[in-house]
PDB file of C-alpha atoms in Angstrom:
ATOM      1  CA  MET A   1      -0.029  -0.189  -0.103  1.00 85.00           C
ATOM      2  CA  ALA A   2       1.248   3.194  -1.000  1.00 95.00           C
ATOM      3  CA  GLU A   3       0.089   6.356   1.047  1.00 97.00           C
ATOM      4  CA  LYS A   4      -0.048   9.480  -1.111  1.00 98.00           C
ATOM      5  CA  GLU A   5      -1.358  13.454  -0.587  1.00 98.00           C
ATOM      6  CA  ILE A   6      -2.362  16.053  -3.348  1.00 97.00           C
ATOM      7  CA  GLU A   7      -3.267  19.836  -3.081  1.00 96.00           C
ATOM      8  CA  TYR A   8      -6.430  21.416  -4.538  1.00 96.00           C
ATOM      9  CA  ASN A   9      -7.532  24.573  -3.436  1.00 93.00           C
ATOM     10  CA  GLY A  10      -5.615  24.912  -0.216  1.00 93.00           C
ATOM     11  CA  VAL A  11      -6.334  21.646   0.906  1.00 97.00           C
ATOM     12  CA  THR A  12      -4.413  18.258   1.309  1.00 97.00           C
ATOM     13  CA  MET A  13      -6.340  15.122   0.556  1.00 98.00           C
ATOM     14  CA  HIS A  14      -4.725  11.774   1.952  1.00 98.00           C
ATOM     15  CA  TYR A  15      -5.508   8.716  -0.266  1.00 98.00           C
ATOM     16  CA  THR A  16      -4.332   5.397  -0.292  1.00 98.00           C
ATOM     17  CA  VAL A  17      -3.321   3.035  -3.894  1.00 98.00           C
ATOM     18  CA  THR A  18      -3.233  -0.505  -3.485  1.00 98.00           C
ATOM     19  CA  GLY A  19      -3.663  -3.448  -5.632  1.00 97.00           C
ATOM     20  CA  GLU A  20      -3.068  -3.700  -9.616  1.00 96.00           C
ATOM     21  CA  GLY A  21      -5.730  -3.646 -12.520  1.00 97.00           C
ATOM     22  CA  PRO A  22      -7.631  -1.000 -14.000  1.00 98.00           C
ATOM     23  CA  ALA A  23      -8.203   2.118 -11.755  1.00 98.00           C
ATOM     24  CA  LEU A  24     -11.136   1.585  -9.374  1.00 98.00           C
ATOM     25  CA  ILE A  25     -11.996   5.890  -7.155  1.00 98.00           C
ATOM     26  CA  LEU A  26     -13.174   4.132  -3.860  1.00 98.00           C
ATOM     27  CA  MET A  27     -15.284   6.646  -1.885  1.00 98.00           C
ATOM     28  CA  HIS A  28     -16.314   6.497   1.536  1.00 98.00           C
ATOM     29  CA  GLY A  29     -19.422   8.015   4.024  1.00 97.00           C
ATOM     30  CA  TRP A  30     -20.231  11.497   6.135  1.00 95.00           C
ATOM     31  CA  GLY A  31     -18.053  10.858   9.031  1.00 93.00           C
ATOM     32  CA  CYS A  32     -16.240   7.759   7.931  1.00 96.00           C
ATOM     33  CA  ASN A  33     -12.637   7.920   6.458  1.00 97.00           C
ATOM     34  CA  HIS A  34     -11.065   5.443   3.967  1.00 98.00           C
ATOM     35  CA  THR A  35     -10.611   2.700   6.707  1.00 97.00           C
ATOM     36  CA  THR A  36     -14.244   2.203   6.966  1.00 97.00           C
ATOM     37  CA  VAL A  37     -14.503   1.100   3.895  1.00 98.00           C
ATOM     38  CA  ALA A  38     -11.576  -1.050   3.893  1.00 97.00           C
ATOM     39  CA  SER A  39     -13.232  -4.109   3.848  1.00 97.00           C
ATOM     40  CA  ILE A  40     -14.189  -3.464  -0.046  1.00 98.00           C
ATOM     41  CA  GLU A  41     -11.224  -2.291  -0.740  1.00 98.00           C
ATOM     42  CA  ARG A  42     -10.082  -5.572   0.105  1.00 98.00           C
ATOM     43  CA  ILE A  43     -12.453  -7.114  -2.492  1.00 98.00           C
ATOM     44  CA  ALA A  44     -11.454  -4.307  -5.180  1.00 98.00           C
ATOM     45  CA  ILE A  45      -8.329  -5.112  -5.117  1.00 98.00           C
ATOM     46  CA  ASN A  46      -8.504  -8.385  -6.803  1.00 97.00           C
ATOM     47  CA  THR A  47      -9.276  -7.309  -9.938  1.00 97.00           C
ATOM     48  CA  HIS A  48      -8.316  -2.763  -9.690  1.00 98.00           C
ATOM     49  CA  THR A  49      -5.833  -1.128  -8.688  1.00 98.00           C
ATOM     50  CA  VAL A  50      -7.838   1.162  -5.948  1.00 98.00           C
ATOM     51  CA  TYR A  51      -7.282   4.441  -5.163  1.00 98.00           C
ATOM     52  CA  ASN A  52      -9.080   4.688  -1.712  1.00 98.00           C
ATOM     53  CA  VAL A  53      -9.774   8.363  -0.721  1.00 98.00           C
ATOM     54  CA  ASP A  54     -10.076  10.792   2.807  1.00 98.00           C
ATOM     55  CA  PHE A  55     -12.230  13.578   1.708  1.00 98.00           C
ATOM     56  CA  PRO A  56     -11.281  16.804   3.106  1.00 97.00           C
ATOM     57  CA  GLY A  57     -12.451  17.078   6.851  1.00 97.00           C
ATOM     58  CA  PHE A  58     -11.965  13.663   7.659  1.00 97.00           C
ATOM     59  CA  GLY A  59      -9.065  10.541   8.071  1.00 96.00           C
ATOM     60  CA  LYS A  60      -5.875  12.526   7.078  1.00 97.00           C
ATOM     61  CA  SER A  61      -6.868  14.898   4.992  1.00 98.00           C
ATOM     62  CA  SER A  62      -7.928  18.680   6.247  1.00 97.00           C
ATOM     63  CA  GLU A  63     -10.358  21.045   6.584  1.00 96.00           C
ATOM     64  CA  PRO A  64     -11.827  23.275   3.789  1.00 96.00           C
ATOM     65  CA  GLU A  65     -10.930  26.385   3.849  1.00 93.00           C
ATOM     66  CA  THR A  66     -14.496  27.720   2.523  1.00 95.00           C
ATOM     67  CA  VAL A  67     -18.162  26.032   2.581  1.00 96.00           C
ATOM     68  CA  TRP A  68     -18.087  23.379  -0.094  1.00 96.00           C
ATOM     69  CA  GLY A  69     -20.573  21.542  -1.680  1.00 96.00           C
ATOM     70  CA  THR A  70     -21.122  18.367  -3.815  1.00 96.00           C
ATOM     71  CA  GLU A  71     -19.341  19.723  -6.907  1.00 97.00           C
ATOM     72  CA  GLU A  72     -15.914  20.881  -4.719  1.00 97.00           C
ATOM     73  CA  TYR A  73     -15.628  17.572  -3.840  1.00 98.00           C
ATOM     74  CA  THR A  74     -16.081  16.431  -7.170  1.00 98.00           C
ATOM     75  CA  ARG A  75     -13.758  18.526  -8.717  1.00 98.00           C
ATOM     76  CA  LEU A  76     -11.135  17.247  -6.323  1.00 98.00           C
ATOM     77  CA  ILE A  77     -12.158  13.950  -7.065  1.00 98.00           C
ATOM     78  CA  GLU A  78     -11.463  14.945 -10.986  1.00 98.00           C
ATOM     79  CA  HIS A  79      -8.167  16.707 -10.038  1.00 98.00           C
ATOM     80  CA  LEU A  80      -7.146  12.983  -8.459  1.00 98.00           C
ATOM     81  CA  ALA A  81      -7.925  11.409 -11.494  1.00 98.00           C
ATOM     82  CA  GLU A  82      -5.635  14.158 -13.785  1.00 97.00           C
ATOM     83  CA  VAL A  83      -2.757  13.759 -11.372  1.00 97.00           C
ATOM     84  CA  GLU A  84      -2.502  10.035 -11.278  1.00 98.00           C
ATOM     85  CA  ASN A  85      -3.733   9.919 -15.106  1.00 97.00           C
ATOM     86  CA  ILE A  86      -6.921   7.845 -14.590  1.00 97.00           C
ATOM     87  CA  LYS A  87      -8.777   6.886 -17.268  1.00 94.00           C
ATOM     88  CA  ASN A  88     -11.957   5.920 -17.407  1.00 97.00           C
ATOM     89  CA  PRO A  89     -12.102   4.797 -13.769  1.00 98.00           C
ATOM     90  CA  THR A  90     -14.567   2.298 -11.685  1.00 98.00           C
ATOM     91  CA  LEU A  91     -16.106   4.616  -8.647  1.00 98.00           C
ATOM     92  CA  ILE A  92     -17.622   2.984  -5.705  1.00 98.00           C
ATOM     93  CA  GLY A  93     -19.505   5.868  -3.122  1.00 98.00           C
ATOM     94  CA  HIS A  94     -21.187   4.836   0.269  1.00 98.00           C
ATOM     95  CA  SER A  95     -23.710   7.483   1.055  1.00 97.00           C
ATOM     96  CA  PHE A  96     -21.910  10.893   1.235  1.00 97.00           C
ATOM     97  CA  GLY A  97     -19.124   9.398  -1.365  1.00 98.00           C
ATOM     98  CA  GLY A  98     -22.183   8.012  -3.856  1.00 98.00           C
ATOM     99  CA  ARG A  99     -23.062  12.080  -4.244  1.00 98.00           C
ATOM    100  CA  ILE A 100     -19.011  12.038  -5.636  1.00 98.00           C
ATOM    101  CA  ALA A 101     -19.416   9.252  -8.054  1.00 98.00           C
ATOM    102  CA  ILE A 102     -23.474  10.763  -9.266  1.00 98.00           C
ATOM    103  CA  ILE A 103     -21.595  13.969 -10.034  1.00 98.00           C
ATOM    104  CA  PHE A 104     -18.522  12.195 -11.213  1.00 98.00           C
ATOM    105  CA  ALA A 105     -20.113  10.054 -13.499  1.00 98.00           C
ATOM    106  CA  SER A 106     -22.580  12.315 -15.197  1.00 98.00           C
ATOM    107  CA  ARG A 107     -19.939  14.439 -16.710  1.00 98.00           C
ATOM    108  CA  ASN A 108     -16.751  11.617 -17.068  1.00 98.00           C
ATOM    109  CA  ARG A 109     -15.829   8.742 -18.756  1.00 97.00           C
ATOM    110  CA  THR A 110     -17.093   6.185 -16.479  1.00 98.00           C
ATOM    111  CA  GLU A 111     -15.997   2.342 -16.636  1.00 98.00           C
ATOM    112  CA  LYS A 112     -18.877   1.242 -14.069  1.00 98.00           C
ATOM    113  CA  VAL A 113     -20.324   2.841 -10.712  1.00 98.00           C
ATOM    114  CA  ILE A 114     -21.499   1.226  -7.466  1.00 98.00           C
ATOM    115  CA  LEU A 115     -23.564   3.227  -5.271  1.00 98.00           C
ATOM    116  CA  VAL A 116     -23.319   1.443  -1.901  1.00 98.00           C
ATOM    117  CA  ASP A 117     -26.172   3.084   0.270  1.00 98.00           C
ATOM    118  CA  ALA A 118     -25.741   6.252  -1.433  1.00 98.00           C
ATOM    119  CA  ALA A 119     -26.983   9.594  -0.722  1.00 97.00           C
ATOM    120  CA  GLY A 120     -28.436  11.923  -3.626  1.00 96.00           C
ATOM    121  CA  VAL A 121     -32.022  12.015  -3.442  1.00 96.00           C
ATOM    122  CA  LYS A 122     -33.482  15.329  -1.533  1.00 90.00           C
ATOM    123  CA  PRO A 123     -35.799  13.815   1.154  1.00 72.00           C
ATOM    124  CA  LYS A 124     -39.293  14.756   1.370  1.00 67.00           C
ATOM    125  CA  ARG A 125     -39.327  16.930   4.745  1.00 50.00           C
ATOM    126  CA  SER A 126     -42.528  16.766   7.131  1.00 48.00           C
ATOM    127  CA  LEU A 127     -44.148  19.537   8.833  1.00 45.00           C
ATOM    128  CA  LYS A 128     -42.614  18.441  12.279  1.00 47.00           C
ATOM    129  CA  TYR A 129     -39.336  18.695  10.758  1.00 41.00           C
ATOM    130  CA  TYR A 130     -39.905  22.394   9.670  1.00 38.00           C
ATOM    131  CA  CYS A 131     -41.378  22.921  12.866  1.00 49.00           C
ATOM    132  CA  LYS A 132     -38.476  21.831  14.528  1.00 44.00           C
ATOM    133  CA  VAL A 133     -35.923  23.708  12.491  1.00 41.00           C
ATOM    134  CA  TYR A 134     -37.416  26.452  13.115  1.00 44.00           C
ATOM    135  CA  SER A 135     -37.644  26.384  16.146  1.00 56.00           C
ATOM    136  CA  PHE A 136     -34.011  25.859  17.075  1.00 46.00           C
ATOM    137  CA  LYS A 137     -33.403  29.087  14.698  1.00 52.00           C
ATOM    138  CA  ILE A 138     -35.871  30.994  16.905  1.00 62.00           C
ATOM    139  CA  SER A 139     -34.136  29.462  20.280  1.00 54.00           C
ATOM    140  CA  LYS A 140     -30.587  30.369  18.799  1.00 55.00           C
ATOM    141  CA  TRP A 141     -31.923  34.144  17.859  1.00 55.00           C
ATOM    142  CA  ILE A 142     -32.833  34.498  21.266  1.00 70.00           C
ATOM    143  CA  VAL A 143     -29.898  33.064  22.947  1.00 55.00           C
ATOM    144  CA  ASN A 144     -27.554  35.078  20.914  1.00 69.00           C
ATOM    145  CA  HIS A 145     -29.471  38.245  22.187  1.00 64.00           C
ATOM    146  CA  THR A 146     -29.809  37.721  25.859  1.00 77.00           C
ATOM    147  CA  LEU A 147     -26.724  35.559  26.578  1.00 73.00           C
ATOM    148  CA  SER A 148     -22.925  36.343  26.539  1.00 76.00           C
ATOM    149  CA  LYS A 149     -20.636  35.426  23.579  1.00 70.00           C
ATOM    150  CA  THR A 150     -19.618  32.094  25.741  1.00 71.00           C
ATOM    151  CA  ASN A 151     -22.444  31.294  27.350  1.00 70.00           C
ATOM    152  CA  ALA A 152     -24.600  31.905  24.684  1.00 59.00           C
ATOM    153  CA  ASP A 153     -22.125  29.366  22.454  1.00 61.00           C
ATOM    154  CA  ARG A 154     -22.705  26.418  25.265  1.00 62.00           C
ATOM    155  CA  ILE A 155     -26.489  26.537  25.520  1.00 62.00           C
ATOM    156  CA  ILE A 156     -26.712  26.558  21.098  1.00 52.00           C
ATOM    157  CA  ASP A 157     -23.970  23.254  21.336  1.00 62.00           C
ATOM    158  CA  ASN A 158     -26.245  21.582  23.850  1.00 63.00           C
ATOM    159  CA  MET A 159     -29.222  21.958  21.961  1.00 55.00           C
ATOM    160  CA  ARG A 160     -27.726  21.068  18.969  1.00 53.00           C
ATOM    161  CA  ALA A 161     -26.310  17.631  20.783  1.00 54.00           C
ATOM    162  CA  LYS A 162     -29.692  16.917  21.808  1.00 58.00           C
ATOM    163  CA  ASN A 163     -31.561  17.844  18.432  1.00 55.00           C
ATOM    164  CA  GLY A 164     -29.542  17.560  15.719  1.00 54.00           C
ATOM    165  CA  SER A 165     -28.254  14.162  14.313  1.00 54.00           C
ATOM    166  CA  SER A 166     -24.867  13.021  15.482  1.00 57.00           C
ATOM    167  CA  ASP A 167     -22.727  13.707  12.489  1.00 58.00           C
ATOM    168  CA  TYR A 168     -23.666  17.332  12.851  1.00 54.00           C
ATOM    169  CA  ALA A 169     -23.535  17.681  16.711  1.00 58.00           C
ATOM    170  CA  GLY A 170     -19.817  15.858  16.004  1.00 63.00           C
ATOM    171  CA  ALA A 171     -18.827  18.036  13.267  1.00 71.00           C
ATOM    172  CA  SER A 172     -16.273  21.416  13.810  1.00 82.00           C
ATOM    173  CA  ASN A 173     -18.220  25.161  12.607  1.00 87.00           C
ATOM    174  CA  MET A 174     -17.283  24.267   8.800  1.00 91.00           C
ATOM    175  CA  MET A 175     -17.667  20.743   8.439  1.00 92.00           C
ATOM    176  CA  ARG A 176     -21.343  21.877   9.844  1.00 90.00           C
ATOM    177  CA  ALA A 177     -21.999  24.271   7.474  1.00 91.00           C
ATOM    178  CA  ILE A 178     -20.852  21.887   4.491  1.00 94.00           C
ATOM    179  CA  LEU A 179     -23.008  19.168   6.079  1.00 92.00           C
ATOM    180  CA  SER A 180     -26.091  21.595   6.145  1.00 88.00           C
ATOM    181  CA  LYS A 181     -25.233  22.635   2.349  1.00 91.00           C
ATOM    182  CA  VAL A 182     -24.444  18.684   0.443  1.00 92.00           C
ATOM    183  CA  VAL A 183     -27.778  17.161   2.563  1.00 90.00           C
ATOM    184  CA  ASN A 184     -29.607  20.016   1.120  1.00 88.00           C
ATOM    185  CA  GLU A 185     -28.747  19.339  -2.799  1.00 93.00           C
ATOM    186  CA  ASP A 186     -31.042  16.901  -5.296  1.00 96.00           C
ATOM    187  CA  LEU A 187     -28.824  15.099  -7.304  1.00 97.00           C
ATOM    188  CA  THR A 188     -31.524  13.514  -9.454  1.00 97.00           C
ATOM    189  CA  PRO A 189     -31.363  15.335 -12.976  1.00 97.00           C
ATOM    190  CA  LEU A 190     -28.066  14.111 -13.464  1.00 98.00           C
ATOM    191  CA  MET A 191     -28.624  10.668 -12.434  1.00 98.00           C
ATOM    192  CA  PRO A 192     -30.069   9.887 -16.487  1.00 98.00           C
ATOM    193  CA  LEU A 193     -26.359  11.227 -18.051  1.00 98.00           C
ATOM    194  CA  ILE A 194     -24.599   8.237 -16.132  1.00 98.00           C
ATOM    195  CA  LYS A 195     -23.716   6.129 -19.086  1.00 97.00           C
ATOM    196  CA  ALA A 196     -21.784   3.606 -17.035  1.00 98.00           C
ATOM    197  CA  PRO A 197     -23.354   0.264 -16.024  1.00 98.00           C
ATOM    198  CA  THR A 198     -24.575   0.653 -12.324  1.00 98.00           C
ATOM    199  CA  LEU A 199     -24.882  -1.742  -9.466  1.00 98.00           C
ATOM    200  CA  LEU A 200     -26.702  -0.380  -6.723  1.00 98.00           C
ATOM    201  CA  ILE A 201     -26.735  -1.767  -3.069  1.00 98.00           C
ATOM    202  CA  TRP A 202     -29.071  -1.043  -0.426  1.00 98.00           C
ATOM    203  CA  GLY A 203     -29.400  -2.634   3.241  1.00 98.00           C
ATOM    204  CA  GLU A 204     -33.347  -2.978   2.920  1.00 97.00           C
ATOM    205  CA  ASN A 205     -33.315  -1.342   6.743  1.00 97.00           C
ATOM    206  CA  ASP A 206     -31.769   1.804   5.989  1.00 97.00           C
ATOM    207  CA  THR A 207     -32.965   4.701   7.368  1.00 93.00           C
ATOM    208  CA  ALA A 208     -30.515   7.600   6.752  1.00 93.00           C
ATOM    209  CA  THR A 209     -30.444   6.616   2.669  1.00 96.00           C
ATOM    210  CA  PRO A 210     -33.605   4.201   2.161  1.00 96.00           C
ATOM    211  CA  LEU A 211     -34.197   2.242   0.077  1.00 97.00           C
ATOM    212  CA  LYS A 212     -37.231   4.133  -1.909  1.00 97.00           C
ATOM    213  CA  ASP A 213     -34.231   6.559  -2.480  1.00 97.00           C
ATOM    214  CA  ALA A 214     -32.687   3.663  -3.835  1.00 98.00           C
ATOM    215  CA  LYS A 215     -35.807   3.023  -6.592  1.00 97.00           C
ATOM    216  CA  VAL A 216     -35.634   6.685  -8.046  1.00 97.00           C
ATOM    217  CA  MET A 217     -32.071   5.803  -8.465  1.00 98.00           C
ATOM    218  CA  GLU A 218     -32.733   2.171 -10.173  1.00 98.00           C
ATOM    219  CA  LYS A 219     -35.583   4.363 -12.408  1.00 98.00           C
ATOM    220  CA  LEU A 220     -33.550   7.627 -13.486  1.00 98.00           C
ATOM    221  CA  ILE A 221     -30.038   5.858 -14.413  1.00 98.00           C
ATOM    222  CA  PRO A 222     -30.545   4.328 -17.771  1.00 97.00           C
ATOM    223  CA  ASP A 223     -28.293   0.705 -16.941  1.00 97.00           C
ATOM    224  CA  ALA A 224     -28.849   0.654 -13.578  1.00 98.00           C
ATOM    225  CA  GLY A 225     -29.411  -2.715 -11.202  1.00 98.00           C
ATOM    226  CA  LEU A 226     -30.308  -3.047  -7.544  1.00 98.00           C
ATOM    227  CA  VAL A 227     -29.687  -5.645  -5.312  1.00 98.00           C
ATOM    228  CA  SER A 228     -30.895  -5.241  -1.469  1.00 98.00           C
ATOM    229  CA  PHE A 229     -30.128  -7.168   1.158  1.00 98.00           C
ATOM    230  CA  THR A 230     -32.170  -8.564   4.185  1.00 97.00           C
ATOM    231  CA  GLY A 231     -31.882  -7.154   7.672  1.00 96.00           C
ATOM    232  CA  CYS A 232     -28.943  -4.838   6.919  1.00 98.00           C
ATOM    233  CA  GLY A 233     -29.080  -0.849   7.493  1.00 97.00           C
ATOM    234  CA  HIS A 234     -27.143   2.036   6.390  1.00 97.00           C
ATOM    235  CA  TYR A 235     -23.322  -0.332   5.932  1.00 97.00           C
ATOM    236  CA  SER A 236     -24.684  -3.217   4.152  1.00 97.00           C
ATOM    237  CA  PHE A 237     -21.512  -4.022   3.197  1.00 98.00           C
ATOM    238  CA  LEU A 238     -20.378  -4.094   7.286  1.00 97.00           C
ATOM    239  CA  ASP A 239     -23.720  -5.955   7.695  1.00 97.00           C
ATOM    240  CA  ASN A 240     -23.849  -8.586   4.872  1.00 98.00           C
ATOM    241  CA  PRO A 241     -19.754  -8.896   4.208  1.00 97.00           C
ATOM    242  CA  MET A 242     -20.060 -12.375   2.359  1.00 97.00           C
ATOM    243  CA  GLY A 243     -23.347 -11.404   0.619  1.00 98.00           C
ATOM    244  CA  PHE A 244     -22.073  -7.519  -0.146  1.00 98.00           C
ATOM    245  CA  ARG A 245     -18.769  -9.577  -1.774  1.00 98.00           C
ATOM    246  CA  ALA A 246     -20.409 -11.903  -3.655  1.00 98.00           C
ATOM    247  CA  VAL A 247     -22.128  -9.484  -5.551  1.00 98.00           C
ATOM    248  CA  LEU A 248     -19.475  -6.876  -6.140  1.00 98.00           C
ATOM    249  CA  SER A 249     -16.476  -9.493  -7.683  1.00 98.00           C
ATOM    250  CA  ASN A 250     -19.626 -10.128  -9.897  1.00 97.00           C
ATOM    251  CA  PHE A 251     -19.857  -7.129 -11.657  1.00 98.00           C
ATOM    252  CA  LEU A 252     -16.367  -6.095 -10.917  1.00 97.00           C
ATOM    253  CA  LYS A 253     -15.270  -8.920 -12.938  1.00 94.00           C
ATOM    254  CA  SER A 254     -18.760  -9.120 -15.559  1.00 86.00           C
TER     255      SER A 254
END
């Protein structure tokens, strides 16, 4: 395994290179790093050279200095492909990494795409969700205008920890802003532009990116097929490692 770094717009991105054969770029989910998808890497190195990245803000990579969206993350992966002279790669994206794979494949030559419990379909929000969001914003405004900065920051952090997602509560201020931006990006208009054969692998009990999202992707991506695993959640590759290995290996070799 070779550990490498590249620079892009003030960010240092760490990644590893393992295996032999055609290029495959492996992209982890939000709040994770390249080690989270190590089991996927071990499957892929049997047929491919795997570039396993730490997205900026995670693992050994530095945080962006401005609020990035999926577009900036995708440009970074395109820069990686240029630096490494990668042509027509296979892409594997889990969760947030699936967002980058969708954008990359919609405008670049790509051999194959594997989306694992991937994000990219904007969720439909309930009235309860919007009430919760605006209640937080109102409370935040009141606290900021009635208390000292130190006390206000402490109370707001406690509110976030209690009411926000674990991803949001555990992130830095910059990564919170980035998360708020990327989760609201709808990538469905780009899905029909993906020309590469696409495999969707999902856990039927996934609550972060539910199976209905996978069915939307299967409908919109021209050459897509869906495999779902019973009893598995958002990390289907960890919940059913043997089934995942069989499905992925077959697709990569085909």
